[in-house]
Amino acid sequence: GERHLDIGCGWGTLVRHSAKYYKAKSTGVTLSVEGAAWCNEHTEKEGLTDSVTILNEDYRDIPKDQKFNKISAIEMAEHVGLSNFQMFLASIKERLEDDGMFLMQVAGLRQGSNWEDVQWGLFMSKYIFPGADASTPLNWYIRQLELAGFEVHSVETIGKHYSHTLHRWYNNWMTNKATMVEKYGDYLYRLWSFFLAWSVVAAGQGSATCYQILCHKNSSEFDRNIFTTPSPTQHVDPRFSGESS
């Protein structure tokens, strides 16, 4: 029954998952008209219309009096831009319950660079995601979250997982070459073939990576005991639970 907000919900996979398996009241927000229509179609197909809501609007337009227990932003924050990042985090904090949790998954870069990393960044900025300038080393994200009044609970680096995911995207793209060329033209097909192939390598070797950052409001009243007590859905090894087999 918790209220969950997914900002930049894409195809709505996470909101449907949280509603289906965790009984959450999930809201996804997206700017894409086509994406919202696709989300609504599949929400209906899966029989989740009572627990999933898709908003086709800017996340800043969500009424400020609507509060959520869990907020997620998966691969969306990079596109906010460096100059807008504090505004983005303030909007999230304003809509998060005092005992709520915020999960931010972002693409990142390693600290320091070599010529290959610089070339990667210049290529991405010019050809793939112009204006998406908020892919940074981890320390910048942590600093921004702390400045916005969040306490970081945990960080997981999933760059290698992302490399494997990108490899499957690449294989799918190459398998459908004829369809992609017919629909988008040879130039765009070759550009994205190069982009996906380079992404597999970059994420695999650490030039680029992906962070999952879990945080909450930095307040004395927040109950940090929740991190020492297993949740009802968490698997506990019987060897450490006091139960005998």
mmCIF file of C-alpha atoms in Angstrom:
data_model
loop_
_atom_site.group_PDB
_atom_site.id
_atom_site.type_symbol
_atom_site.label_atom_id
_atom_site.label_comp_id
_atom_site.label_asym_id
_atom_site.label_seq_id
_atom_site.Cartn_x
_atom_site.Cartn_y
_atom_site.Cartn_z
ATOM 1 C CA GLY A 1 0.000 0.000 0.000
ATOM 2 C CA GLU A 2 2.970 2.371 -0.079
ATOM 3 C CA ARG A 3 2.905 5.225 -2.572
ATOM 4 C CA HIS A 4 5.663 5.026 -5.180
ATOM 5 C CA LEU A 5 6.665 7.637 -7.750
ATOM 6 C CA ASP A 6 8.934 6.811 -10.701
ATOM 7 C CA ILE A 7 10.216 9.933 -12.453
ATOM 8 C CA GLY A 8 10.970 9.346 -16.120
ATOM 9 C CA CYS A 9 9.173 6.002 -16.069
ATOM 10 C CA GLY A 10 10.069 4.924 -19.611
ATOM 11 C CA TRP A 11 7.954 1.913 -20.526
ATOM 12 C CA GLY A 12 6.475 1.693 -17.023
ATOM 13 C CA THR A 13 8.223 -1.558 -16.119
ATOM 14 C CA LEU A 14 9.196 -0.488 -12.608
ATOM 15 C CA VAL A 15 5.793 0.934 -11.653
ATOM 16 C CA ARG A 16 4.043 -2.226 -12.841
ATOM 17 C CA HIS A 17 6.592 -4.379 -11.025
ATOM 18 C CA SER A 18 6.185 -2.528 -7.720
ATOM 19 C CA ALA A 19 2.410 -2.659 -8.000
ATOM 20 C CA LYS A 20 2.287 -6.319 -8.984
ATOM 21 C CA TYR A 21 4.825 -7.767 -6.564
ATOM 22 C CA TYR A 22 4.876 -5.262 -3.686
ATOM 23 C CA LYS A 23 1.243 -4.060 -3.767
ATOM 24 C CA ALA A 24 2.356 -0.440 -4.089
ATOM 25 C CA LYS A 25 0.238 2.393 -5.428
ATOM 26 C CA SER A 26 2.636 3.374 -8.193
ATOM 27 C CA THR A 27 2.706 6.541 -10.255
ATOM 28 C CA GLY A 28 4.911 6.907 -13.312
ATOM 29 C CA VAL A 29 5.562 10.248 -14.960
ATOM 30 C CA THR A 30 6.877 10.721 -18.497
ATOM 31 C CA LEU A 31 7.054 13.493 -21.083
ATOM 32 C CA SER A 32 6.553 11.024 -23.935
ATOM 33 C CA VAL A 33 3.033 10.855 -25.369
ATOM 34 C CA GLU A 34 3.787 7.544 -27.079
ATOM 35 C CA GLY A 35 5.459 6.176 -23.961
ATOM 36 C CA ALA A 36 2.494 7.070 -21.759
ATOM 37 C CA ALA A 37 0.104 5.381 -24.195
ATOM 38 C CA TRP A 38 2.253 2.236 -24.231
ATOM 39 C CA CYS A 39 2.416 2.215 -20.418
ATOM 40 C CA ASN A 40 -1.343 2.558 -20.089
ATOM 41 C CA GLU A 41 -1.936 -0.206 -22.620
ATOM 42 C CA HIS A 42 0.277 -2.672 -20.768
ATOM 43 C CA THR A 43 -1.014 -1.607 -17.364
ATOM 44 C CA GLU A 44 -4.493 -2.558 -18.550
ATOM 45 C CA LYS A 45 -3.254 -5.834 -20.067
ATOM 46 C CA GLU A 46 -1.706 -6.824 -16.739
ATOM 47 C CA GLY A 47 -4.829 -5.875 -14.783
ATOM 48 C CA LEU A 48 -3.094 -3.164 -12.741
ATOM 49 C CA THR A 49 -5.242 -0.124 -13.509
ATOM 50 C CA ASP A 50 -6.355 0.142 -9.872
ATOM 51 C CA SER A 51 -2.787 0.476 -8.595
ATOM 52 C CA VAL A 52 -0.821 2.106 -11.445
ATOM 53 C CA THR A 53 -1.210 5.689 -12.680
ATOM 54 C CA ILE A 54 0.723 7.132 -15.611
ATOM 55 C CA LEU A 55 1.078 10.910 -15.860
ATOM 56 C CA ASN A 56 2.047 12.465 -19.184
ATOM 57 C CA GLU A 57 3.588 15.643 -17.795
ATOM 58 C CA ASP A 58 6.660 17.266 -16.303
ATOM 59 C CA TYR A 59 7.472 15.858 -12.856
ATOM 60 C CA ARG A 60 7.570 19.427 -11.526
ATOM 61 C CA ASP A 61 3.848 19.707 -12.277
ATOM 62 C CA ILE A 62 2.924 17.013 -9.765
ATOM 63 C CA PRO A 63 1.089 18.829 -6.953
ATOM 64 C CA LYS A 64 3.454 19.527 -4.086
ATOM 65 C CA ASP A 65 0.949 18.276 -1.534
ATOM 66 C CA GLN A 66 1.199 14.760 -2.999
ATOM 67 C CA LYS A 67 3.672 12.780 -0.897
ATOM 68 C CA PHE A 68 5.297 9.441 -1.689
ATOM 69 C CA ASN A 69 6.929 6.774 0.473
ATOM 70 C CA LYS A 70 9.330 5.773 -2.278
ATOM 71 C CA ILE A 71 10.638 7.829 -5.200
ATOM 72 C CA SER A 72 12.838 6.487 -7.975
ATOM 73 C CA ALA A 73 14.610 8.122 -10.897
ATOM 74 C CA ILE A 74 16.202 5.508 -13.140
ATOM 75 C CA GLU A 75 18.592 6.888 -15.775
ATOM 76 C CA MET A 76 16.723 10.188 -15.835
ATOM 77 C CA ALA A 77 18.806 12.525 -13.679
ATOM 78 C CA GLU A 78 21.655 12.751 -16.234
ATOM 79 C CA HIS A 79 19.316 14.675 -18.521
ATOM 80 C CA VAL A 80 18.438 17.309 -15.928
ATOM 81 C CA GLY A 81 21.684 19.203 -16.488
ATOM 82 C CA LEU A 82 24.305 20.374 -14.006
ATOM 83 C CA SER A 83 22.745 23.799 -13.495
ATOM 84 C CA ASN A 84 19.308 22.305 -12.734
ATOM 85 C CA PHE A 85 20.387 19.482 -10.433
ATOM 86 C CA GLN A 86 19.624 21.177 -7.125
ATOM 87 C CA MET A 87 16.184 22.168 -8.393
ATOM 88 C CA PHE A 88 15.605 18.538 -9.396
ATOM 89 C CA LEU A 89 16.609 17.210 -5.971
ATOM 90 C CA ALA A 90 14.580 19.879 -4.157
ATOM 91 C CA SER A 91 11.471 18.812 -6.086
ATOM 92 C CA ILE A 92 12.028 15.221 -5.044
ATOM 93 C CA LYS A 93 12.652 16.066 -1.398
ATOM 94 C CA GLU A 94 9.489 18.158 -1.309
ATOM 95 C CA ARG A 95 7.390 15.200 -2.482
ATOM 96 C CA LEU A 96 9.099 12.556 -0.344
ATOM 97 C CA GLU A 97 7.622 11.553 3.009
ATOM 98 C CA ASP A 98 9.890 12.252 5.980
ATOM 99 C CA ASP A 99 10.450 8.514 6.444
ATOM 100 C CA GLY A 100 10.650 7.813 2.707
ATOM 101 C CA MET A 101 13.498 6.565 0.523
ATOM 102 C CA PHE A 102 14.836 7.904 -2.765
ATOM 103 C CA LEU A 103 16.625 5.698 -5.324
ATOM 104 C CA MET A 104 18.616 7.447 -8.032
ATOM 105 C CA GLN A 105 20.251 5.376 -10.764
ATOM 106 C CA VAL A 106 22.571 7.424 -12.924
ATOM 107 C CA ALA A 107 25.198 6.910 -15.581
ATOM 108 C CA GLY A 108 28.582 8.137 -14.422
ATOM 109 C CA LEU A 109 32.204 8.552 -15.390
ATOM 110 C CA ARG A 110 35.371 7.536 -13.621
ATOM 111 C CA GLN A 111 37.352 10.171 -11.739
ATOM 112 C CA GLY A 112 40.214 11.396 -13.881
ATOM 113 C CA SER A 113 40.443 10.621 -17.559
ATOM 114 C CA ASN A 114 42.628 9.599 -20.442
ATOM 115 C CA TRP A 115 42.334 10.384 -24.126
ATOM 116 C CA GLU A 116 39.842 7.542 -24.670
ATOM 117 C CA ASP A 117 37.514 8.731 -21.920
ATOM 118 C CA VAL A 118 37.632 12.293 -23.262
ATOM 119 C CA GLN A 119 36.821 11.099 -26.779
ATOM 120 C CA TRP A 120 33.891 9.099 -25.381
ATOM 121 C CA GLY A 121 32.470 12.140 -23.627
ATOM 122 C CA LEU A 122 32.854 14.388 -26.678
ATOM 123 C CA PHE A 123 31.220 11.804 -28.952
ATOM 124 C CA MET A 124 28.258 11.315 -26.618
ATOM 125 C CA SER A 125 27.768 15.068 -26.180
ATOM 126 C CA LYS A 126 27.810 15.783 -29.901
ATOM 127 C CA TYR A 127 25.982 12.827 -31.433
ATOM 128 C CA ILE A 128 23.893 10.950 -28.853
ATOM 129 C CA PHE A 129 22.769 13.039 -25.860
ATOM 130 C CA PRO A 130 23.464 16.718 -26.594
ATOM 131 C CA GLY A 131 22.830 18.797 -23.494
ATOM 132 C CA ALA A 132 22.864 15.844 -21.104
ATOM 133 C CA ASP A 133 25.853 17.110 -19.155
ATOM 134 C CA ALA A 134 25.206 15.551 -15.746
ATOM 135 C CA SER A 135 27.095 12.276 -16.203
ATOM 136 C CA THR A 136 29.880 12.801 -13.694
ATOM 137 C CA PRO A 137 32.136 10.939 -11.272
ATOM 138 C CA LEU A 138 30.394 9.583 -8.169
ATOM 139 C CA ASN A 139 31.701 12.255 -5.802
ATOM 140 C CA TRP A 140 29.746 14.978 -7.632
ATOM 141 C CA TYR A 141 26.434 13.130 -7.207
ATOM 142 C CA ILE A 142 27.093 12.480 -3.520
ATOM 143 C CA ARG A 143 27.958 16.124 -2.957
ATOM 144 C CA GLN A 144 24.763 17.284 -4.698
ATOM 145 C CA LEU A 145 22.587 14.927 -2.661
ATOM 146 C CA GLU A 146 24.138 16.082 0.606
ATOM 147 C CA LEU A 147 23.792 19.732 -0.349
ATOM 148 C CA ALA A 148 20.095 19.082 -1.052
ATOM 149 C CA GLY A 149 19.558 17.652 2.444
ATOM 150 C CA PHE A 150 19.789 13.924 1.763
ATOM 151 C CA GLU A 151 21.789 11.303 3.620
ATOM 152 C CA VAL A 152 23.272 8.618 1.392
ATOM 153 C CA HIS A 153 22.593 5.143 2.745
ATOM 154 C CA SER A 154 24.311 3.032 0.088
ATOM 155 C CA VAL A 155 25.866 3.098 -3.346
ATOM 156 C CA GLU A 156 26.225 0.173 -5.721
ATOM 157 C CA THR A 157 28.271 0.370 -8.904
ATOM 158 C CA ILE A 158 26.575 -1.708 -11.600
ATOM 159 C CA GLY A 159 28.678 -0.723 -14.607
ATOM 160 C CA LYS A 160 29.516 -4.284 -15.577
ATOM 161 C CA HIS A 161 25.848 -5.285 -15.324
ATOM 162 C CA TYR A 162 25.065 -2.362 -17.612
ATOM 163 C CA SER A 163 27.738 -3.494 -20.065
ATOM 164 C CA HIS A 164 26.034 -6.871 -20.382
ATOM 165 C CA THR A 165 22.658 -5.148 -20.845
ATOM 166 C CA LEU A 166 24.098 -2.877 -23.536
ATOM 167 C CA HIS A 167 25.574 -5.894 -25.292
ATOM 168 C CA ARG A 168 22.099 -7.378 -25.580
ATOM 169 C CA TRP A 169 20.780 -4.068 -26.920
ATOM 170 C CA TYR A 170 23.562 -4.091 -29.479
ATOM 171 C CA ASN A 171 22.781 -7.655 -30.529
ATOM 172 C CA ASN A 172 19.083 -6.826 -30.863
ATOM 173 C CA TRP A 173 19.875 -3.718 -32.919
ATOM 174 C CA MET A 174 22.178 -5.612 -35.283
ATOM 175 C CA THR A 175 19.701 -8.470 -35.667
ATOM 176 C CA ASN A 176 17.057 -6.012 -36.856
ATOM 177 C CA LYS A 177 19.314 -4.123 -39.274
ATOM 178 C CA ALA A 178 16.984 -4.237 -42.283
ATOM 179 C CA THR A 179 14.036 -2.871 -40.289
ATOM 180 C CA MET A 180 16.118 -0.144 -38.649
ATOM 181 C CA VAL A 181 17.696 1.022 -41.924
ATOM 182 C CA GLU A 182 14.304 1.141 -43.620
ATOM 183 C CA LYS A 183 12.767 3.162 -40.800
ATOM 184 C CA TYR A 184 15.651 5.448 -39.772
ATOM 185 C CA GLY A 185 18.104 5.438 -42.663
ATOM 186 C CA ASP A 186 21.635 4.139 -43.037
ATOM 187 C CA TYR A 187 23.358 7.061 -41.268
ATOM 188 C CA LEU A 188 21.397 6.723 -38.035
ATOM 189 C CA TYR A 189 21.711 2.951 -38.125
ATOM 190 C CA ARG A 190 25.503 3.129 -38.391
ATOM 191 C CA LEU A 191 25.695 5.885 -35.753
ATOM 192 C CA TRP A 192 23.765 3.859 -33.200
ATOM 193 C CA SER A 193 25.635 0.659 -34.082
ATOM 194 C CA PHE A 194 28.850 2.492 -33.222
ATOM 195 C CA PHE A 195 27.352 4.067 -30.093
ATOM 196 C CA LEU A 196 26.054 0.774 -28.692
ATOM 197 C CA ALA A 197 29.273 -1.115 -29.456
ATOM 198 C CA TRP A 198 31.412 1.585 -27.824
ATOM 199 C CA SER A 199 29.033 1.684 -24.841
ATOM 200 C CA VAL A 200 29.571 -2.027 -24.204
ATOM 201 C CA VAL A 201 33.330 -1.469 -24.075
ATOM 202 C CA ALA A 202 33.170 1.774 -22.064
ATOM 203 C CA ALA A 203 30.925 0.318 -19.352
ATOM 204 C CA GLY A 204 32.919 -2.915 -19.295
ATOM 205 C CA GLN A 205 36.276 -1.264 -18.677
ATOM 206 C CA GLY A 206 35.077 1.483 -16.334
ATOM 207 C CA SER A 207 35.371 4.519 -18.609
ATOM 208 C CA ALA A 208 31.662 4.982 -18.035
ATOM 209 C CA THR A 209 29.639 3.228 -15.386
ATOM 210 C CA CYS A 210 26.304 3.243 -13.591
ATOM 211 C CA TYR A 211 25.509 4.016 -9.953
ATOM 212 C CA GLN A 212 22.505 3.069 -7.831
ATOM 213 C CA ILE A 213 22.351 5.544 -4.952
ATOM 214 C CA LEU A 214 19.863 4.983 -2.128
ATOM 215 C CA CYS A 215 19.201 7.865 0.246
ATOM 216 C CA HIS A 216 16.722 9.501 2.615
ATOM 217 C CA LYS A 217 16.182 12.878 4.219
ATOM 218 C CA ASN A 218 19.024 13.845 6.519
ATOM 219 C CA SER A 219 17.106 14.370 9.737
ATOM 220 C CA SER A 220 17.622 13.222 13.305
ATOM 221 C CA GLU A 221 14.058 11.865 13.393
ATOM 222 C CA PHE A 222 14.603 9.374 10.549
ATOM 223 C CA ASP A 223 14.449 5.815 11.910
ATOM 224 C CA ARG A 224 17.744 4.279 10.850
ATOM 225 C CA ASN A 225 16.843 1.020 12.599
ATOM 226 C CA ILE A 226 15.089 -0.015 9.400
ATOM 227 C CA PHE A 227 18.526 -0.801 7.987
ATOM 228 C CA THR A 228 19.267 -3.299 10.769
ATOM 229 C CA THR A 229 15.911 -5.078 10.762
ATOM 230 C CA PRO A 230 15.061 -7.475 7.893
ATOM 231 C CA SER A 231 12.001 -6.488 5.919
ATOM 232 C CA PRO A 232 9.130 -8.997 5.488
ATOM 233 C CA THR A 233 10.182 -9.599 1.869
ATOM 234 C CA GLN A 234 13.897 -9.944 2.600
ATOM 235 C CA HIS A 235 15.417 -13.416 2.558
ATOM 236 C CA VAL A 236 17.208 -14.263 5.793
ATOM 237 C CA ASP A 237 19.756 -17.063 5.905
ATOM 238 C CA PRO A 238 18.428 -19.493 8.580
ATOM 239 C CA ARG A 239 21.977 -19.889 9.903
ATOM 240 C CA PHE A 240 21.814 -16.333 11.182
ATOM 241 C CA SER A 241 18.121 -16.070 12.064
ATOM 242 C CA GLY A 242 18.175 -18.158 15.221
ATOM 243 C CA GLU A 243 15.985 -20.791 13.560
ATOM 244 C CA SER A 244 17.116 -24.368 13.140
ATOM 245 C CA SER A 245 16.390 -26.301 9.985
#
